[in-house]
Amino acid sequence: MTGFDVTGLGVETPHGPARAHVTDGGGGTTGTLVLGHGAGGGVESVDLVAVTDEAARAGWRVVRVEQPWRVAGKRIATAPPTLDAGWSAVLDRLRADDVLTGPLVLGGRSAGARVACRTAAAQGAAGVLALAFPLHPPGRPEKSRADELTAVPVPLVVVQGETDAFGGPADVAAVLTGQAGASVYAVPGDHSLKRNVDIVAAAAMSWLDDLVAR
């Protein structure tokens, strides 16, 4: 777990209670980073924890959003519209409670990255940080989710494992060719991003630093 103090905030959504895990880094003086988890794990995923720690050290307030299906103890993620609704309800509550200080960056890993991409415009995000974006199901490149990436209207970075079966860095880069403000960081490992979480966190922080410097 993260070495910082974490505050758990229960949030009611249209699909049951969600939970926001708030990690304060210097009171969120740099901005707020909101991260969603994947379909096969929760907010304790090692890449999310590593990014949370590094961002908090850099003065970001980091909120890891635990979707209602995880809070309820279910094993299977709900459909994308339900995920988007739960995520948006959490953000609305955080905004009402003045938790979202400074520039707002949305992100997450895998399914959580997809949610961030789909909701970035509506939530007024300054940028999107996508970890292990699942460009397509393994072995099914024809089932592309490229439209979710190309629809992001703000600066976007995808941190992708070199052997990711859901689409490698080159595949993601091809999709984002010509997309202003979009970039891809290739890191060692597969879709889990467990192999070198320090490199994952460093890639994320490099992009975040550039984003706030603009």
Short mmCIF file of C-alpha atoms in Angstrom, two decimals:
data_model
loop_
_atom_site.label_atom_id
_atom_site.label_comp_id
_atom_site.label_asym_id
_atom_site.label_seq_id
_atom_site.Cartn_x
_atom_site.Cartn_y
_atom_site.Cartn_z
CA MET A 1 0.00 0.00 0.00
CA THR A 2 0.91 3.64 -0.40
CA GLY A 3 3.09 5.09 2.34
CA PHE A 4 0.93 8.21 2.64
CA ASP A 5 -2.14 8.70 4.79
CA VAL A 6 -5.22 7.66 2.82
CA THR A 7 -8.75 8.85 3.53
CA GLY A 8 -11.62 6.62 2.42
CA LEU A 9 -14.75 8.44 1.33
CA GLY A 10 -17.98 6.56 0.64
CA VAL A 11 -19.97 7.95 -2.27
CA GLU A 12 -23.48 7.00 -3.33
CA THR A 13 -23.91 6.40 -7.06
CA PRO A 14 -26.83 5.30 -9.24
CA HIS A 15 -25.41 1.78 -9.09
CA GLY A 16 -24.56 1.46 -5.40
CA PRO A 17 -21.87 2.80 -3.09
CA ALA A 18 -18.44 3.60 -4.48
CA ARG A 19 -15.36 4.52 -2.49
CA ALA A 20 -12.82 7.29 -3.08
CA HIS A 21 -9.36 6.68 -1.61
CA VAL A 22 -7.83 10.15 -1.21
CA THR A 23 -4.06 10.50 -0.86
CA ASP A 24 -2.93 14.05 -0.15
CA GLY A 25 0.43 15.21 -1.38
CA GLY A 26 1.09 18.67 -0.04
CA GLY A 27 -2.62 19.45 0.00
CA GLY A 28 -3.00 18.96 -3.73
CA THR A 29 -0.99 22.08 -4.50
CA THR A 30 0.00 20.75 -7.93
CA GLY A 31 -3.43 19.48 -8.93
CA THR A 32 -5.68 16.45 -8.58
CA LEU A 33 -5.13 13.09 -10.23
CA VAL A 34 -8.12 10.72 -10.23
CA LEU A 35 -7.40 7.08 -11.08
CA GLY A 36 -9.72 4.17 -11.84
CA HIS A 37 -8.93 0.48 -11.48
CA GLY A 38 -9.16 -2.33 -13.99
CA ALA A 39 -11.74 -5.06 -14.50
CA GLY A 40 -9.53 -7.72 -12.93
CA GLY A 41 -8.35 -5.88 -9.84
CA GLY A 42 -8.90 -2.96 -7.53
CA VAL A 43 -7.25 0.24 -6.39
CA GLU A 44 -4.45 -1.77 -4.77
CA SER A 45 -2.96 -2.69 -8.18
CA VAL A 46 0.78 -2.18 -7.96
CA ASP A 47 0.98 0.27 -10.85
CA LEU A 48 -1.79 2.45 -9.40
CA VAL A 49 -0.10 2.45 -5.98
CA ALA A 50 3.29 3.32 -7.49
CA VAL A 51 1.86 6.20 -9.51
CA THR A 52 -0.10 7.39 -6.46
CA ASP A 53 3.03 7.50 -4.30
CA GLU A 54 5.14 9.35 -6.86
CA ALA A 55 2.40 11.84 -7.71
CA ALA A 56 1.72 12.53 -4.02
CA ARG A 57 5.41 13.24 -3.48
CA ALA A 58 5.19 15.78 -6.28
CA GLY A 59 2.33 17.61 -4.59
CA TRP A 60 -0.64 16.01 -6.31
CA ARG A 61 -3.81 15.04 -4.50
CA VAL A 62 -4.50 11.52 -5.81
CA VAL A 63 -7.92 9.90 -5.67
CA ARG A 64 -8.25 6.22 -6.51
CA VAL A 65 -11.88 5.44 -7.31
CA GLU A 66 -13.20 2.03 -6.29
CA GLN A 67 -16.18 1.21 -8.48
CA PRO A 68 -19.48 0.01 -6.90
CA TRP A 69 -19.06 -3.53 -8.20
CA ARG A 70 -15.77 -3.86 -6.33
CA VAL A 71 -17.14 -2.28 -3.16
CA ALA A 72 -20.00 -4.81 -3.32
CA GLY A 73 -17.49 -7.68 -3.49
CA LYS A 74 -18.44 -8.81 -7.00
CA ARG A 75 -15.90 -10.48 -9.26
CA ILE A 76 -17.13 -9.32 -12.66
CA ALA A 77 -17.02 -5.70 -13.77
CA THR A 78 -20.21 -4.03 -14.91
CA ALA A 79 -20.87 -2.66 -18.41
CA PRO A 80 -19.11 0.52 -19.63
CA PRO A 81 -22.14 2.83 -19.24
CA THR A 82 -22.50 1.69 -15.62
CA LEU A 83 -18.81 2.24 -14.96
CA ASP A 84 -19.01 5.73 -16.45
CA ALA A 85 -22.06 6.58 -14.32
CA GLY A 86 -20.41 5.43 -11.08
CA TRP A 87 -17.17 7.27 -11.89
CA SER A 88 -19.03 10.47 -12.80
CA ALA A 89 -21.07 10.36 -9.60
CA VAL A 90 -17.84 10.15 -7.58
CA LEU A 91 -16.32 13.07 -9.45
CA ASP A 92 -19.47 15.13 -8.95
CA ARG A 93 -19.32 14.48 -5.21
CA LEU A 94 -15.61 15.30 -5.02
CA ARG A 95 -16.19 18.51 -6.92
CA ALA A 96 -19.05 19.51 -4.61
CA ASP A 97 -16.81 18.83 -1.60
CA ASP A 98 -13.96 20.92 -3.04
CA VAL A 99 -11.65 17.92 -3.23
CA LEU A 100 -10.72 18.54 -6.88
CA THR A 101 -8.10 21.27 -6.43
CA GLY A 102 -6.03 22.70 -9.28
CA PRO A 103 -5.77 21.07 -12.73
CA LEU A 104 -7.78 17.84 -12.96
CA VAL A 105 -6.13 14.83 -14.60
CA LEU A 106 -8.19 11.69 -15.11
CA GLY A 107 -6.63 8.28 -15.55
CA GLY A 108 -6.50 4.66 -14.57
CA ARG A 109 -5.42 1.25 -15.68
CA SER A 110 -7.09 -0.89 -18.37
CA ALA A 111 -10.88 -0.57 -17.98
CA GLY A 112 -10.29 2.42 -15.72
CA ALA A 113 -8.27 4.09 -18.47
CA ARG A 114 -11.17 3.58 -20.86
CA VAL A 115 -13.55 5.25 -18.41
CA ALA A 116 -11.19 8.21 -18.07
CA CYS A 117 -10.98 8.60 -21.85
CA ARG A 118 -14.74 8.44 -22.31
CA THR A 119 -15.48 11.01 -19.59
CA ALA A 120 -12.58 13.45 -20.00
CA ALA A 121 -14.50 16.02 -22.02
CA ALA A 122 -17.61 16.03 -19.82
CA GLN A 123 -15.53 16.33 -16.65
CA GLY A 124 -13.36 19.18 -17.89
CA ALA A 125 -10.11 17.25 -17.52
CA ALA A 126 -6.81 18.93 -18.30
CA GLY A 127 -5.29 15.62 -19.37
CA VAL A 128 -5.69 11.83 -19.38
CA LEU A 129 -3.18 9.28 -18.06
CA ALA A 130 -3.92 5.81 -19.45
CA LEU A 131 -2.05 2.83 -17.99
CA ALA A 132 -2.24 -0.40 -20.01
CA PHE A 133 -5.01 0.77 -22.32
CA PRO A 134 -6.80 -2.36 -23.67
CA LEU A 135 -6.81 -1.42 -27.35
CA HIS A 136 -8.49 -4.71 -28.25
CA PRO A 137 -9.22 -8.10 -26.64
CA PRO A 138 -6.24 -10.50 -26.88
CA GLY A 139 -6.03 -11.98 -30.36
CA ARG A 140 -8.94 -9.84 -31.62
CA PRO A 141 -7.43 -6.70 -33.20
CA GLU A 142 -10.62 -6.24 -35.24
CA LYS A 143 -12.45 -5.40 -31.99
CA SER A 144 -10.59 -2.12 -31.64
CA ARG A 145 -11.37 0.51 -29.01
CA ALA A 146 -9.29 3.10 -30.83
CA ASP A 147 -12.22 5.50 -30.99
CA GLU A 148 -12.06 5.96 -27.20
CA LEU A 149 -8.47 7.16 -27.49
CA THR A 150 -8.93 9.37 -30.52
CA ALA A 151 -11.99 11.05 -28.98
CA VAL A 152 -9.94 12.45 -26.07
CA PRO A 153 -9.85 16.25 -26.64
CA VAL A 154 -7.05 17.01 -24.16
CA PRO A 155 -3.40 15.93 -23.77
CA LEU A 156 -3.23 12.15 -23.46
CA VAL A 157 -0.49 9.70 -22.58
CA VAL A 158 -0.65 5.91 -22.78
CA VAL A 159 1.87 3.95 -20.71
CA GLN A 160 1.90 0.54 -22.38
CA GLY A 161 3.74 -2.72 -21.70
CA GLU A 162 5.98 -3.88 -24.52
CA THR A 163 4.35 -7.34 -24.54
CA ASP A 164 0.76 -6.29 -23.80
CA ALA A 165 -1.57 -8.82 -25.43
CA PHE A 166 -4.30 -6.16 -25.53
CA GLY A 167 -2.19 -4.10 -27.96
CA GLY A 168 1.46 -3.13 -27.84
CA PRO A 169 2.98 0.35 -27.79
CA ALA A 170 3.43 0.39 -31.57
CA ASP A 171 -0.25 -0.47 -32.08
CA VAL A 172 -1.32 2.35 -29.77
CA ALA A 173 1.11 4.77 -31.42
CA ALA A 174 -0.32 3.92 -34.85
CA VAL A 175 -3.82 4.74 -33.63
CA LEU A 176 -2.65 8.07 -32.21
CA THR A 177 -0.69 9.15 -35.29
CA GLY A 178 -1.54 12.77 -35.99
CA GLN A 179 -3.39 13.19 -32.69
CA ALA A 180 -2.26 16.49 -31.23
CA GLY A 181 -1.07 16.24 -27.63
CA ALA A 182 -1.06 12.41 -27.56
CA SER A 183 1.98 10.31 -26.67
CA VAL A 184 2.92 6.73 -25.84
CA TYR A 185 5.50 5.46 -23.35
CA ALA A 186 6.67 1.88 -23.89
CA VAL A 187 7.68 0.14 -20.66
CA PRO A 188 8.91 -3.38 -19.91
CA GLY A 189 6.26 -6.00 -19.18
CA ASP A 190 2.78 -7.12 -20.12
CA HIS A 191 -0.74 -5.84 -19.46
CA SER A 192 -0.32 -6.10 -15.69
CA LEU A 193 2.56 -3.58 -15.68
CA LYS A 194 3.96 -5.40 -12.64
CA ARG A 195 7.43 -6.03 -14.02
CA ASN A 196 8.95 -2.58 -13.39
CA VAL A 197 6.45 -0.38 -11.59
CA ASP A 198 9.16 2.19 -10.89
CA ILE A 199 9.55 2.73 -14.63
CA VAL A 200 5.76 2.96 -15.03
CA ALA A 201 5.59 5.60 -12.30
CA ALA A 202 8.55 7.50 -13.75
CA ALA A 203 6.89 7.59 -17.18
CA ALA A 204 3.65 8.86 -15.66
CA MET A 205 5.45 11.55 -13.67
CA SER A 206 7.48 12.70 -16.65
CA TRP A 207 4.26 13.35 -18.53
CA LEU A 208 2.52 14.97 -15.54
CA ASP A 209 5.48 17.30 -15.04
CA ASP A 210 5.34 18.33 -18.69
CA LEU A 211 1.57 18.82 -18.47
CA VAL A 212 1.68 21.28 -15.56
CA ALA A 213 4.63 23.11 -17.12
CA ARG A 214 2.61 24.00 -20.24
#
